[in-house]
Amino acid sequence: LIPEIGDLKMVTIRENRYPFLHKIGKWNRDREKTGDTLVEKCCHFFDLFRLITGQEAVLPKVRALAQRGLNYLDEPREFETPIIDSAYVTLPFRSPKGCKWSSTIGCLELCMFSEGSRHQEEIIVTGTKGRLEAYLPENKVYFFERPCRQKWNDRSVPPPKDSIRQHVFDCSNVREIHSIENEIPTHGGYHYSSTAIEWYHLLKEMQQYRECGTFNPHVSLEDGLRAVELGIEATSKLVNDLEEDDE
């Protein structure tokens, strides 16, 4: 669907969720072990930014704001510095030639004290011809097509409602969406069956390697490194967020 929205210009990924669940040794809340939330958790979102745009972010221009110490206040404090509980990260991507003032931009919004939100995860992709909106756990993708000049001739007023075409795609059927022939779990669990899908594709590639000697994983080691690199870069921009404001 992405080619249908024209030149891609904006990508927003938003996660509104509950705090980190309790893990063994609370490792997921230890900055020394995880690199902090923007690395350990949000590297998956940075990977999505790269996948959706097909571009690399300009690392020196990545910017971030974050808040800490908002969760677990009813528990004994075990770490000197609490992990990031919420953040905004903006990412400019490398602009193609001729797009000096209109290169693709991205924004990540994370809030880990927002239980009960209508959507836990949202991905919004906007191009010159339209917009895609994907929501979990709704499991639907909405496609909005911008009106042409013929349908919206009078630009002194907002576009007529019937001038904006809308399509809704139900993505609840995992096997159909991912062209999986065998039985696979439904959109259940904390990750909506994504782990099962990853294992399916990995095992399929391993089988192909045994039979043909070729191995072409959907996600490469380079993809993983670039995603973590973005998380580290965003976190490094917060180096002063622990200091008290002098004013």
mmCIF file of C-alpha atoms in Angstrom:
data_model
loop_
_atom_site.group_PDB
_atom_site.id
_atom_site.type_symbol
_atom_site.label_atom_id
_atom_site.label_comp_id
_atom_site.label_asym_id
_atom_site.label_seq_id
_atom_site.Cartn_x
_atom_site.Cartn_y
_atom_site.Cartn_z
ATOM 1 C CA LEU A 1 0.000 0.000 0.000
ATOM 2 C CA ILE A 2 2.869 2.426 0.627
ATOM 3 C CA PRO A 3 3.440 3.171 -3.092
ATOM 4 C CA GLU A 4 -0.230 4.198 -3.307
ATOM 5 C CA ILE A 5 0.307 7.256 -1.079
ATOM 6 C CA GLY A 6 2.910 8.891 -3.316
ATOM 7 C CA ASP A 7 6.245 10.195 -2.097
ATOM 8 C CA LEU A 8 6.565 9.263 1.563
ATOM 9 C CA LYS A 9 7.038 12.354 3.741
ATOM 10 C CA MET A 10 6.051 11.615 7.355
ATOM 11 C CA VAL A 11 6.080 8.533 9.583
ATOM 12 C CA THR A 12 4.704 8.539 13.123
ATOM 13 C CA ILE A 13 4.911 5.544 15.442
ATOM 14 C CA ARG A 14 3.144 5.759 18.785
ATOM 15 C CA GLU A 15 2.990 3.271 21.643
ATOM 16 C CA ASN A 16 0.701 3.869 24.616
ATOM 17 C CA ARG A 17 1.000 1.032 27.086
ATOM 18 C CA TYR A 18 1.530 -0.265 30.612
ATOM 19 C CA PRO A 19 4.921 -0.190 32.394
ATOM 20 C CA PHE A 20 7.496 -2.916 31.859
ATOM 21 C CA LEU A 21 6.309 -6.195 33.350
ATOM 22 C CA HIS A 22 8.330 -7.845 36.101
ATOM 23 C CA LYS A 23 11.206 -9.936 34.737
ATOM 24 C CA ILE A 24 13.867 -12.080 36.409
ATOM 25 C CA GLY A 25 16.212 -9.799 38.311
ATOM 26 C CA LYS A 26 14.327 -6.801 36.900
ATOM 27 C CA TRP A 27 16.862 -6.772 34.101
ATOM 28 C CA ASN A 28 14.534 -4.765 31.842
ATOM 29 C CA ARG A 29 14.657 -1.887 34.349
ATOM 30 C CA ASP A 30 18.444 -1.842 34.700
ATOM 31 C CA ARG A 31 20.019 0.758 32.380
ATOM 32 C CA GLU A 32 23.425 -0.882 32.766
ATOM 33 C CA LYS A 33 22.094 -4.096 31.225
ATOM 34 C CA THR A 34 19.732 -2.732 28.570
ATOM 35 C CA GLY A 35 21.160 0.575 27.439
ATOM 36 C CA ASP A 36 17.856 2.133 28.585
ATOM 37 C CA THR A 37 14.373 2.024 27.106
ATOM 38 C CA LEU A 38 15.106 3.698 23.760
ATOM 39 C CA VAL A 39 17.647 0.956 23.038
ATOM 40 C CA GLU A 40 16.130 -2.168 24.594
ATOM 41 C CA LYS A 41 12.508 -1.562 23.605
ATOM 42 C CA CYS A 42 12.398 1.102 20.918
ATOM 43 C CA CYS A 43 15.022 -0.471 18.648
ATOM 44 C CA HIS A 44 12.092 -2.434 17.191
ATOM 45 C CA PHE A 45 10.353 0.819 16.278
ATOM 46 C CA PHE A 46 13.517 2.286 14.784
ATOM 47 C CA ASP A 47 13.755 -0.869 12.685
ATOM 48 C CA LEU A 48 10.202 -0.181 11.459
ATOM 49 C CA PHE A 49 11.130 3.386 10.508
ATOM 50 C CA ARG A 50 13.937 2.039 8.314
ATOM 51 C CA LEU A 51 11.722 -0.675 6.839
ATOM 52 C CA ILE A 52 8.868 1.710 6.008
ATOM 53 C CA THR A 53 10.980 4.524 4.576
ATOM 54 C CA GLY A 54 13.695 2.427 2.968
ATOM 55 C CA GLN A 55 16.058 5.185 4.123
ATOM 56 C CA GLU A 56 18.656 5.813 6.785
ATOM 57 C CA ALA A 57 18.172 8.465 9.459
ATOM 58 C CA VAL A 58 20.668 11.317 9.713
ATOM 59 C CA LEU A 59 22.148 10.411 13.091
ATOM 60 C CA PRO A 60 23.608 13.823 14.060
ATOM 61 C CA LYS A 61 20.156 15.389 13.584
ATOM 62 C CA VAL A 62 18.211 12.888 15.732
ATOM 63 C CA ARG A 63 16.566 14.659 18.674
ATOM 64 C CA ALA A 64 14.930 13.274 21.825
ATOM 65 C CA LEU A 65 13.024 14.296 24.946
ATOM 66 C CA ALA A 66 12.242 11.899 27.777
ATOM 67 C CA GLN A 67 10.837 11.511 31.275
ATOM 68 C CA ARG A 68 12.011 9.126 33.980
ATOM 69 C CA GLY A 69 10.945 7.813 37.357
ATOM 70 C CA LEU A 70 7.188 7.941 36.802
ATOM 71 C CA ASN A 71 6.564 4.212 37.296
ATOM 72 C CA TYR A 72 7.271 1.793 40.177
ATOM 73 C CA LEU A 73 6.970 4.524 42.815
ATOM 74 C CA ASP A 74 5.308 2.017 45.168
ATOM 75 C CA GLU A 75 8.340 -0.299 45.038
ATOM 76 C CA PRO A 76 11.710 -0.033 46.800
ATOM 77 C CA ARG A 77 14.165 1.931 44.684
ATOM 78 C CA GLU A 78 16.895 -0.408 43.445
ATOM 79 C CA PHE A 79 18.592 1.609 40.703
ATOM 80 C CA GLU A 80 20.293 4.965 41.100
ATOM 81 C CA THR A 81 18.832 6.269 37.836
ATOM 82 C CA PRO A 82 15.364 5.112 36.754
ATOM 83 C CA ILE A 83 14.711 4.042 33.185
ATOM 84 C CA ILE A 84 12.923 6.163 30.598
ATOM 85 C CA ASP A 85 9.133 5.939 30.955
ATOM 86 C CA SER A 86 8.114 8.259 28.119
ATOM 87 C CA ALA A 87 9.811 9.933 25.190
ATOM 88 C CA TYR A 88 9.580 11.767 21.917
ATOM 89 C CA VAL A 89 12.213 11.075 19.271
ATOM 90 C CA THR A 90 12.394 12.877 15.932
ATOM 91 C CA LEU A 91 14.316 11.455 13.007
ATOM 92 C CA PRO A 92 15.134 13.212 9.732
ATOM 93 C CA PHE A 93 16.014 10.864 6.891
ATOM 94 C CA ARG A 94 18.498 11.384 4.100
ATOM 95 C CA SER A 95 16.787 13.394 1.383
ATOM 96 C CA PRO A 96 16.954 12.335 -2.269
ATOM 97 C CA LYS A 97 18.328 14.854 -4.728
ATOM 98 C CA GLY A 98 15.885 17.660 -5.379
ATOM 99 C CA CYS A 99 14.176 17.356 -1.964
ATOM 100 C CA LYS A 100 16.220 19.891 -0.007
ATOM 101 C CA TRP A 101 13.280 21.186 2.040
ATOM 102 C CA SER A 102 10.993 18.152 2.029
ATOM 103 C CA SER A 103 12.938 15.062 3.064
ATOM 104 C CA THR A 104 11.125 12.346 5.006
ATOM 105 C CA ILE A 105 10.758 12.955 8.743
ATOM 106 C CA GLY A 106 9.785 10.550 11.510
ATOM 107 C CA CYS A 107 8.510 10.843 15.075
ATOM 108 C CA LEU A 108 8.378 8.199 17.786
ATOM 109 C CA GLU A 109 6.093 8.735 20.773
ATOM 110 C CA LEU A 110 6.373 6.371 23.747
ATOM 111 C CA CYS A 111 4.267 6.466 26.907
ATOM 112 C CA MET A 112 4.551 3.629 29.395
ATOM 113 C CA PHE A 113 1.996 4.856 31.902
ATOM 114 C CA SER A 114 -1.066 4.946 29.672
ATOM 115 C CA GLU A 115 -3.021 1.791 30.464
ATOM 116 C CA GLY A 116 -6.445 1.796 28.860
ATOM 117 C CA SER A 117 -5.566 3.686 25.704
ATOM 118 C CA ARG A 118 -7.835 2.948 22.780
ATOM 119 C CA HIS A 119 -4.854 1.836 20.695
ATOM 120 C CA GLN A 120 -1.696 0.410 22.180
ATOM 121 C CA GLU A 121 0.276 0.878 18.979
ATOM 122 C CA GLU A 122 -0.238 3.178 16.002
ATOM 123 C CA ILE A 123 1.697 3.629 12.772
ATOM 124 C CA ILE A 124 0.779 6.582 10.569
ATOM 125 C CA VAL A 125 2.454 7.016 7.185
ATOM 126 C CA THR A 126 1.697 10.122 5.125
ATOM 127 C CA GLY A 127 2.666 10.756 1.533
ATOM 128 C CA THR A 128 1.966 13.332 -1.143
ATOM 129 C CA LYS A 129 -1.094 11.418 -2.403
ATOM 130 C CA GLY A 130 -2.554 9.879 0.741
ATOM 131 C CA ARG A 131 -2.198 8.466 4.213
ATOM 132 C CA LEU A 132 -2.056 5.063 5.899
ATOM 133 C CA GLU A 133 -3.055 4.467 9.509
ATOM 134 C CA ALA A 134 -2.508 1.111 11.238
ATOM 135 C CA TYR A 135 -3.755 0.271 14.727
ATOM 136 C CA LEU A 136 -3.272 -2.479 17.300
ATOM 137 C CA PRO A 137 -5.117 -4.252 18.804
ATOM 138 C CA GLU A 138 -7.754 -3.191 16.258
ATOM 139 C CA ASN A 139 -5.755 -5.002 13.536
ATOM 140 C CA LYS A 140 -6.950 -2.665 10.807
ATOM 141 C CA VAL A 141 -5.212 -0.447 8.246
ATOM 142 C CA TYR A 142 -6.967 2.668 6.962
ATOM 143 C CA PHE A 143 -6.051 4.165 3.588
ATOM 144 C CA PHE A 144 -7.083 7.752 2.856
ATOM 145 C CA GLU A 145 -6.593 9.151 -0.640
ATOM 146 C CA ARG A 146 -6.197 12.910 -0.969
ATOM 147 C CA PRO A 147 -8.761 14.660 -3.199
ATOM 148 C CA CYS A 148 -7.696 15.793 -6.641
ATOM 149 C CA ARG A 149 -8.285 19.294 -7.989
ATOM 150 C CA GLN A 150 -11.388 18.130 -9.834
ATOM 151 C CA LYS A 151 -13.053 16.889 -6.620
ATOM 152 C CA TRP A 152 -11.884 19.831 -4.509
ATOM 153 C CA ASN A 153 -11.994 22.791 -6.815
ATOM 154 C CA ASP A 154 -12.871 25.543 -4.345
ATOM 155 C CA ARG A 155 -9.785 25.756 -2.126
ATOM 156 C CA SER A 156 -11.266 28.566 -0.020
ATOM 157 C CA VAL A 157 -13.232 25.923 1.936
ATOM 158 C CA PRO A 158 -12.267 22.502 3.357
ATOM 159 C CA PRO A 159 -12.559 19.522 0.983
ATOM 160 C CA PRO A 160 -16.009 17.905 0.685
ATOM 161 C CA LYS A 161 -16.298 14.696 2.699
ATOM 162 C CA ASP A 162 -17.084 12.623 -0.382
ATOM 163 C CA SER A 163 -13.902 13.870 -2.090
ATOM 164 C CA ILE A 164 -11.643 11.838 0.238
ATOM 165 C CA ARG A 165 -11.605 8.150 -0.616
ATOM 166 C CA GLN A 166 -11.245 5.734 2.286
ATOM 167 C CA HIS A 167 -10.419 2.025 2.269
ATOM 168 C CA VAL A 168 -10.247 -0.212 5.342
ATOM 169 C CA PHE A 169 -8.209 -3.420 5.392
ATOM 170 C CA ASP A 170 -8.848 -6.010 8.107
ATOM 171 C CA CYS A 171 -5.551 -7.667 9.050
ATOM 172 C CA SER A 172 -6.900 -10.081 11.665
ATOM 173 C CA ASN A 173 -6.257 -13.222 9.599
ATOM 174 C CA VAL A 174 -2.578 -13.921 10.228
ATOM 175 C CA ARG A 175 -2.277 -16.749 7.711
ATOM 176 C CA GLU A 176 -3.878 -14.702 4.949
ATOM 177 C CA ILE A 177 -1.875 -11.530 5.563
ATOM 178 C CA HIS A 178 1.467 -13.316 5.702
ATOM 179 C CA SER A 179 0.667 -16.005 3.101
ATOM 180 C CA ILE A 180 1.262 -18.752 5.654
ATOM 181 C CA GLU A 181 -0.080 -22.165 4.676
ATOM 182 C CA ASN A 182 0.360 -24.029 7.957
ATOM 183 C CA GLU A 183 -1.491 -23.525 11.201
ATOM 184 C CA ILE A 184 -0.285 -20.554 13.210
ATOM 185 C CA PRO A 185 -1.674 -18.855 16.329
ATOM 186 C CA THR A 186 -4.180 -16.032 16.074
ATOM 187 C CA HIS A 187 -3.477 -12.424 17.086
ATOM 188 C CA GLY A 188 -3.193 -13.460 20.703
ATOM 189 C CA GLY A 189 -0.589 -12.898 23.379
ATOM 190 C CA TYR A 190 1.380 -9.775 24.195
ATOM 191 C CA HIS A 191 2.904 -9.455 20.725
ATOM 192 C CA TYR A 192 -0.116 -10.367 18.592
ATOM 193 C CA SER A 193 1.509 -13.513 17.159
ATOM 194 C CA SER A 194 4.502 -11.613 15.754
ATOM 195 C CA THR A 195 6.932 -13.998 17.468
ATOM 196 C CA ALA A 196 5.247 -17.002 15.862
ATOM 197 C CA ILE A 197 5.446 -15.324 12.450
ATOM 198 C CA GLU A 198 9.143 -14.574 12.931
ATOM 199 C CA TRP A 199 9.836 -18.198 13.851
ATOM 200 C CA TYR A 200 7.842 -19.362 10.835
ATOM 201 C CA HIS A 201 9.946 -17.328 8.408
ATOM 202 C CA LEU A 202 13.225 -18.216 10.135
ATOM 203 C CA LEU A 203 12.496 -21.962 10.055
ATOM 204 C CA LYS A 204 11.448 -21.636 6.409
ATOM 205 C CA GLU A 205 14.774 -20.010 5.515
ATOM 206 C CA MET A 206 16.696 -22.659 7.463
ATOM 207 C CA GLN A 207 14.887 -25.359 5.514
ATOM 208 C CA GLN A 208 15.728 -23.616 2.248
ATOM 209 C CA TYR A 209 19.374 -23.449 3.298
ATOM 210 C CA ARG A 210 19.443 -27.198 3.955
ATOM 211 C CA GLU A 211 17.836 -27.905 0.585
ATOM 212 C CA CYS A 212 19.404 -25.247 -1.660
ATOM 213 C CA GLY A 213 22.331 -23.795 0.257
ATOM 214 C CA THR A 214 20.933 -20.250 0.182
ATOM 215 C CA PHE A 215 19.963 -18.238 3.244
ATOM 216 C CA ASN A 216 18.118 -14.942 2.826
ATOM 217 C CA PRO A 217 16.638 -13.837 6.159
ATOM 218 C CA HIS A 218 13.921 -11.184 6.155
ATOM 219 C CA VAL A 219 15.889 -9.218 8.755
ATOM 220 C CA SER A 220 19.665 -9.052 8.567
ATOM 221 C CA LEU A 221 22.335 -8.493 11.198
ATOM 222 C CA GLU A 222 22.909 -5.091 9.599
ATOM 223 C CA ASP A 223 19.243 -4.207 10.173
ATOM 224 C CA GLY A 224 19.606 -5.055 13.843
ATOM 225 C CA LEU A 225 22.782 -3.026 14.228
ATOM 226 C CA ARG A 226 21.287 0.046 12.552
ATOM 227 C CA ALA A 227 18.166 -0.118 14.741
ATOM 228 C CA VAL A 228 20.196 -0.362 17.954
ATOM 229 C CA GLU A 229 22.454 2.418 16.698
ATOM 230 C CA LEU A 230 19.441 4.713 16.405
ATOM 231 C CA GLY A 231 18.398 3.864 19.966
ATOM 232 C CA ILE A 232 21.889 4.615 21.254
ATOM 233 C CA GLU A 233 21.999 7.888 19.331
ATOM 234 C CA ALA A 234 18.623 8.998 20.686
ATOM 235 C CA THR A 235 19.663 8.089 24.231
ATOM 236 C CA SER A 236 22.954 9.960 23.870
ATOM 237 C CA LYS A 237 20.977 13.135 23.164
ATOM 238 C CA LEU A 238 19.540 12.764 26.679
ATOM 239 C CA VAL A 239 22.919 12.887 28.379
ATOM 240 C CA ASN A 240 21.934 16.112 30.141
ATOM 241 C CA ASP A 241 18.415 15.083 31.094
ATOM 242 C CA LEU A 242 19.617 13.901 34.486
ATOM 243 C CA GLU A 243 21.005 17.297 35.459
ATOM 244 C CA GLU A 244 18.956 19.743 37.488
ATOM 245 C CA ASP A 245 17.792 22.913 35.771
ATOM 246 C CA ASP A 246 19.865 25.801 37.075
ATOM 247 C CA GLU A 247 17.047 28.314 36.753
#
